[in-house]
């Protein structure tokens, strides 16, 4: 999608306040759960407009042990992604079914998300200079880093939001990944050995999996699962220290 274009130092892939936020994405929900599985744009502080019936919104996670304390909300439109079945409810760029790579060459990924007190996951496809592909998935339900020798191989990492605290002001966070540094974990001995053992136990000893092990090249796709509220996804040449435009910051209601 973007590989042939000149790419600035910061590229915003998703912004919930755009006229058509999902223009580059496909959206998928669980048709068997119409009241619980849906994707909907709403104002984070209201929340309005309400989704169509029979969809039923859940509330964000509390900021402290007092369940009534929801913390600061954003005075902006955000994307609400909700479902008890994570793998069937998600947005994806490029759209599902496309063989085209996203083609963004930036090594840093940033995602602004609100903790809804439910399990949540997102993943990003990465490609090295040798065109070897891998998938990095981050999940709140994952306990330890794990590697699955699938095609493409999957690096599954644990993810946790800041815990509830009297000093916590909001359940909004910005998750930052250094994709280039994470490529090395696909060939980490501590992950490879148990991955091979599981593969052999599953009768896949004869299969050959090409693991990314060269310098980072680009992102092939991005996929964000339920359950969360999403404000923005962007890629940059530097990490959290890079100066970003004012509109990429989080602004709470007064």
Short mmCIF file of C-alpha atoms in Angstrom, two decimals:
data_model
loop_
_atom_site.label_atom_id
_atom_site.label_comp_id
_atom_site.label_asym_id
_atom_site.label_seq_id
_atom_site.Cartn_x
_atom_site.Cartn_y
_atom_site.Cartn_z
CA UNK A 1 0.00 0.00 0.00
CA UNK A 2 2.71 2.47 1.01
CA UNK A 3 5.96 0.77 -0.04
CA UNK A 4 6.32 2.80 -3.25
CA UNK A 5 5.53 6.13 -1.57
CA UNK A 6 7.84 8.61 0.13
CA UNK A 7 7.15 8.09 3.83
CA UNK A 8 7.49 10.96 6.33
CA UNK A 9 9.00 10.38 9.77
CA UNK A 10 5.51 9.91 11.28
CA UNK A 11 2.62 8.16 9.52
CA UNK A 12 -0.84 7.99 11.09
CA UNK A 13 -2.56 4.78 10.01
CA UNK A 14 -5.75 5.20 12.04
CA UNK A 15 -7.42 8.19 13.67
CA UNK A 16 -10.87 7.86 15.19
CA UNK A 17 -11.65 11.52 14.50
CA UNK A 18 -11.14 11.29 10.74
CA UNK A 19 -14.13 11.64 8.44
CA UNK A 20 -13.87 7.95 7.53
CA UNK A 21 -11.65 6.33 10.19
CA UNK A 22 -11.92 2.81 8.77
CA UNK A 23 -11.30 3.73 5.14
CA UNK A 24 -8.14 1.59 5.04
CA UNK A 25 -9.50 -1.18 7.27
CA UNK A 26 -11.91 -4.07 7.14
CA UNK A 27 -14.10 -4.67 10.20
CA UNK A 28 -15.18 -8.11 11.39
CA UNK A 29 -17.71 -9.05 14.09
CA UNK A 30 -19.24 -12.28 15.40
CA UNK A 31 -22.64 -12.66 13.71
CA UNK A 32 -23.66 -15.18 16.38
CA UNK A 33 -23.39 -12.50 19.10
CA UNK A 34 -25.23 -9.40 17.81
CA UNK A 35 -25.65 -7.90 21.29
CA UNK A 36 -22.07 -8.45 22.42
CA UNK A 37 -19.90 -8.32 19.29
CA UNK A 38 -19.80 -4.98 17.47
CA UNK A 39 -17.57 -2.12 16.34
CA UNK A 40 -18.91 1.38 16.88
CA UNK A 41 -17.78 5.02 16.82
CA UNK A 42 -18.82 7.05 19.88
CA UNK A 43 -17.81 9.93 22.10
CA UNK A 44 -15.62 8.52 24.85
CA UNK A 45 -17.00 10.84 27.54
CA UNK A 46 -20.75 10.36 26.90
CA UNK A 47 -20.84 7.66 25.39
CA UNK A 48 -22.96 8.70 22.41
CA UNK A 49 -24.34 7.87 19.94
CA UNK A 50 -25.47 4.52 21.29
CA UNK A 51 -24.97 1.49 19.02
CA UNK A 52 -27.93 0.02 17.19
CA UNK A 53 -30.02 -2.54 19.04
CA UNK A 54 -29.46 -5.18 20.27
CA UNK A 55 -25.83 -4.12 20.90
CA UNK A 56 -25.14 -3.39 24.58
CA UNK A 57 -22.13 -1.27 25.57
CA UNK A 58 -19.87 -2.22 28.44
CA UNK A 59 -18.21 0.44 30.61
CA UNK A 60 -14.47 1.14 30.77
CA UNK A 61 -12.38 -0.39 33.54
CA UNK A 62 -12.22 1.63 36.81
CA UNK A 63 -9.04 3.52 37.64
CA UNK A 64 -9.09 2.40 41.28
CA UNK A 65 -10.65 -0.21 43.54
CA UNK A 66 -13.74 1.99 43.59
CA UNK A 67 -15.68 0.67 40.60
CA UNK A 68 -17.44 4.03 40.22
CA UNK A 69 -14.16 5.81 39.48
CA UNK A 70 -13.75 5.64 35.70
CA UNK A 71 -11.07 8.33 35.48
CA UNK A 72 -10.68 10.94 32.77
CA UNK A 73 -12.32 10.34 29.40
CA UNK A 74 -11.47 11.85 26.04
CA UNK A 75 -13.62 14.62 24.63
CA UNK A 76 -13.29 12.98 21.23
CA UNK A 77 -14.80 10.32 19.04
CA UNK A 78 -13.17 6.92 19.55
CA UNK A 79 -13.67 3.46 18.10
CA UNK A 80 -15.30 0.98 20.47
CA UNK A 81 -14.44 -2.67 19.65
CA UNK A 82 -16.30 -5.14 21.86
CA UNK A 83 -16.76 -8.90 21.94
CA UNK A 84 -16.35 -11.89 24.27
CA UNK A 85 -14.85 -13.76 21.31
CA UNK A 86 -11.64 -11.89 20.58
CA UNK A 87 -10.54 -13.75 17.47
CA UNK A 88 -13.77 -13.04 15.57
CA UNK A 89 -14.03 -9.31 16.28
CA UNK A 90 -11.31 -7.04 14.92
CA UNK A 91 -10.23 -4.43 12.41
CA UNK A 92 -7.46 -5.10 9.90
CA UNK A 93 -5.32 -3.06 7.52
CA UNK A 94 -4.92 -3.90 4.69
CA UNK A 95 -8.45 -5.35 4.59
CA UNK A 96 -8.87 -9.08 5.16
CA UNK A 97 -8.32 -11.18 2.05
CA UNK A 98 -5.81 -8.74 0.57
CA UNK A 99 -2.35 -10.07 -0.28
CA UNK A 100 -0.94 -6.55 -0.42
CA UNK A 101 1.52 -5.53 2.28
CA UNK A 102 1.03 -2.35 4.27
CA UNK A 103 4.61 -1.46 3.41
CA UNK A 104 5.34 0.99 6.23
CA UNK A 105 9.08 1.00 6.95
CA UNK A 106 9.03 2.73 10.33
CA UNK A 107 10.41 0.57 13.17
CA UNK A 108 8.23 2.06 15.92
CA UNK A 109 4.51 1.41 16.34
CA UNK A 110 2.25 3.44 18.66
CA UNK A 111 -1.33 2.62 19.58
CA UNK A 112 -3.59 4.72 21.83
CA UNK A 113 -6.08 2.49 23.57
CA UNK A 114 -8.43 2.43 26.56
CA UNK A 115 -8.55 -0.49 28.96
CA UNK A 116 -12.12 -1.81 29.09
CA UNK A 117 -11.42 -4.37 31.79
CA UNK A 118 -11.71 -7.23 29.29
CA UNK A 119 -9.15 -9.33 27.46
CA UNK A 120 -7.57 -7.50 24.54
CA UNK A 121 -5.08 -8.27 21.80
CA UNK A 122 -3.47 -6.73 18.75
CA UNK A 123 -0.96 -7.97 16.22
CA UNK A 124 1.36 -6.64 13.56
CA UNK A 125 2.93 -8.49 10.66
CA UNK A 126 6.64 -7.80 10.21
CA UNK A 127 9.02 -8.56 7.34
CA UNK A 128 12.83 -8.62 7.37
CA UNK A 129 15.19 -7.62 4.55
CA UNK A 130 15.21 -11.23 3.34
CA UNK A 131 11.41 -11.12 2.86
CA UNK A 132 10.90 -13.53 5.76
CA UNK A 133 7.64 -12.80 7.54
CA UNK A 134 6.53 -13.05 11.15
CA UNK A 135 3.62 -11.98 13.35
CA UNK A 136 4.02 -10.14 16.65
CA UNK A 137 0.92 -10.45 18.83
CA UNK A 138 0.47 -8.69 22.18
CA UNK A 139 -2.31 -9.89 24.49
CA UNK A 140 -3.46 -9.05 27.99
CA UNK A 141 -4.23 -12.73 28.63
CA UNK A 142 -0.77 -13.99 27.64
CA UNK A 143 1.32 -14.86 30.69
CA UNK A 144 4.76 -15.40 29.15
CA UNK A 145 6.46 -14.79 25.79
CA UNK A 146 5.86 -17.67 23.40
CA UNK A 147 6.78 -18.67 19.86
CA UNK A 148 4.60 -20.77 17.55
CA UNK A 149 6.18 -22.25 14.43
CA UNK A 150 3.20 -21.54 12.22
CA UNK A 151 3.34 -20.04 8.75
CA UNK A 152 4.14 -17.24 9.30
CA UNK A 153 5.67 -17.81 12.75
CA UNK A 154 3.91 -16.12 15.66
CA UNK A 155 5.67 -14.33 18.52
CA UNK A 156 3.10 -13.93 21.32
CA UNK A 157 3.97 -11.39 24.01
CA UNK A 158 2.25 -10.53 27.30
CA UNK A 159 0.73 -7.08 27.63
CA UNK A 160 -0.59 -5.40 30.76
CA UNK A 161 -2.23 -2.07 31.47
CA UNK A 162 -1.24 -0.05 34.55
CA UNK A 163 -2.95 -1.55 37.60
CA UNK A 164 -5.75 0.20 39.48
CA UNK A 165 -4.50 2.85 41.88
CA UNK A 166 -5.84 5.87 43.80
CA UNK A 167 -3.26 7.92 41.87
CA UNK A 168 -4.30 6.67 38.45
CA UNK A 169 -6.07 9.36 36.40
CA UNK A 170 -7.26 7.48 33.32
CA UNK A 171 -7.45 4.06 31.71
CA UNK A 172 -6.15 5.45 28.41
CA UNK A 173 -2.62 4.38 27.48
CA UNK A 174 -0.22 4.62 24.56
CA UNK A 175 1.39 1.26 23.80
CA UNK A 176 4.73 1.56 22.01
CA UNK A 177 6.58 -1.26 20.21
CA UNK A 178 10.09 -1.28 18.77
CA UNK A 179 9.42 -3.71 15.93
CA UNK A 180 13.04 -3.87 14.79
CA UNK A 181 14.26 -5.03 18.21
CA UNK A 182 11.49 -7.62 18.54
CA UNK A 183 12.58 -9.41 15.36
CA UNK A 184 15.49 -10.95 17.27
CA UNK A 185 13.08 -12.86 19.52
CA UNK A 186 11.94 -15.06 16.64
CA UNK A 187 15.32 -16.81 16.85
CA UNK A 188 15.80 -16.59 20.61
CA UNK A 189 17.00 -20.01 21.91
CA UNK A 190 14.81 -19.71 25.01
CA UNK A 191 11.72 -19.47 22.78
CA UNK A 192 12.86 -21.67 19.89
CA UNK A 193 13.57 -24.82 21.90
CA UNK A 194 10.08 -25.14 23.47
CA UNK A 195 8.54 -24.09 20.14
CA UNK A 196 10.30 -26.96 18.34
CA UNK A 197 9.26 -29.38 21.08
CA UNK A 198 5.61 -28.36 20.73
CA UNK A 199 5.88 -28.59 16.96
CA UNK A 200 7.28 -32.13 17.12
CA UNK A 201 4.69 -33.20 19.67
CA UNK A 202 2.01 -31.93 17.30
CA UNK A 203 3.38 -34.01 14.43
CA UNK A 204 4.86 -31.06 12.52
CA UNK A 205 8.48 -32.16 12.70
CA UNK A 206 8.74 -32.38 8.91
CA UNK A 207 7.55 -28.86 8.22
CA UNK A 208 10.05 -26.10 7.54
CA UNK A 209 9.32 -22.65 8.93
CA UNK A 210 11.28 -19.65 7.71
CA UNK A 211 12.01 -17.42 10.70
CA UNK A 212 12.70 -13.70 10.29
CA UNK A 213 16.27 -13.14 11.43
CA UNK A 214 17.61 -10.30 9.32
CA UNK A 215 17.34 -6.52 9.60
CA UNK A 216 13.84 -5.08 9.82
CA UNK A 217 12.23 -4.12 6.51
CA UNK A 218 8.55 -3.19 6.86
CA UNK A 219 5.10 -3.87 8.31
CA UNK A 220 2.82 -6.18 6.34
CA UNK A 221 -0.44 -5.63 8.25
CA UNK A 222 -2.02 -4.42 11.50
CA UNK A 223 -4.88 -6.13 13.30
CA UNK A 224 -6.64 -4.86 16.44
CA UNK A 225 -8.97 -7.22 18.28
CA UNK A 226 -11.69 -6.72 20.88
CA UNK A 227 -12.15 -5.49 23.55
CA UNK A 228 -10.90 -1.91 23.66
CA UNK A 229 -11.49 1.69 22.71
CA UNK A 230 -9.11 2.91 20.05
CA UNK A 231 -8.02 6.49 19.42
CA UNK A 232 -5.04 6.34 17.06
CA UNK A 233 -2.40 4.09 15.48
CA UNK A 234 0.75 5.60 14.06
CA UNK A 235 4.27 4.62 13.04
CA UNK A 236 7.44 6.62 13.54
CA UNK A 237 11.17 6.55 12.92
CA UNK A 238 11.89 7.09 16.62
CA UNK A 239 10.32 6.00 19.89
CA UNK A 240 8.46 7.84 22.62
CA UNK A 241 11.04 10.61 22.64
CA UNK A 242 10.16 11.76 19.13
CA UNK A 243 8.11 14.94 19.04
CA UNK A 244 4.63 14.32 17.69
CA UNK A 245 1.98 16.75 16.39
CA UNK A 246 -0.32 18.20 19.04
CA UNK A 247 -3.37 16.36 17.70
CA UNK A 248 -1.76 13.01 18.54
CA UNK A 249 -1.79 13.73 22.26
CA UNK A 250 -4.65 12.60 24.48
CA UNK A 251 -6.96 15.38 25.70
CA UNK A 252 -9.36 14.65 28.55
CA UNK A 253 -12.69 16.27 29.32
CA UNK A 254 -12.72 18.83 32.12
#
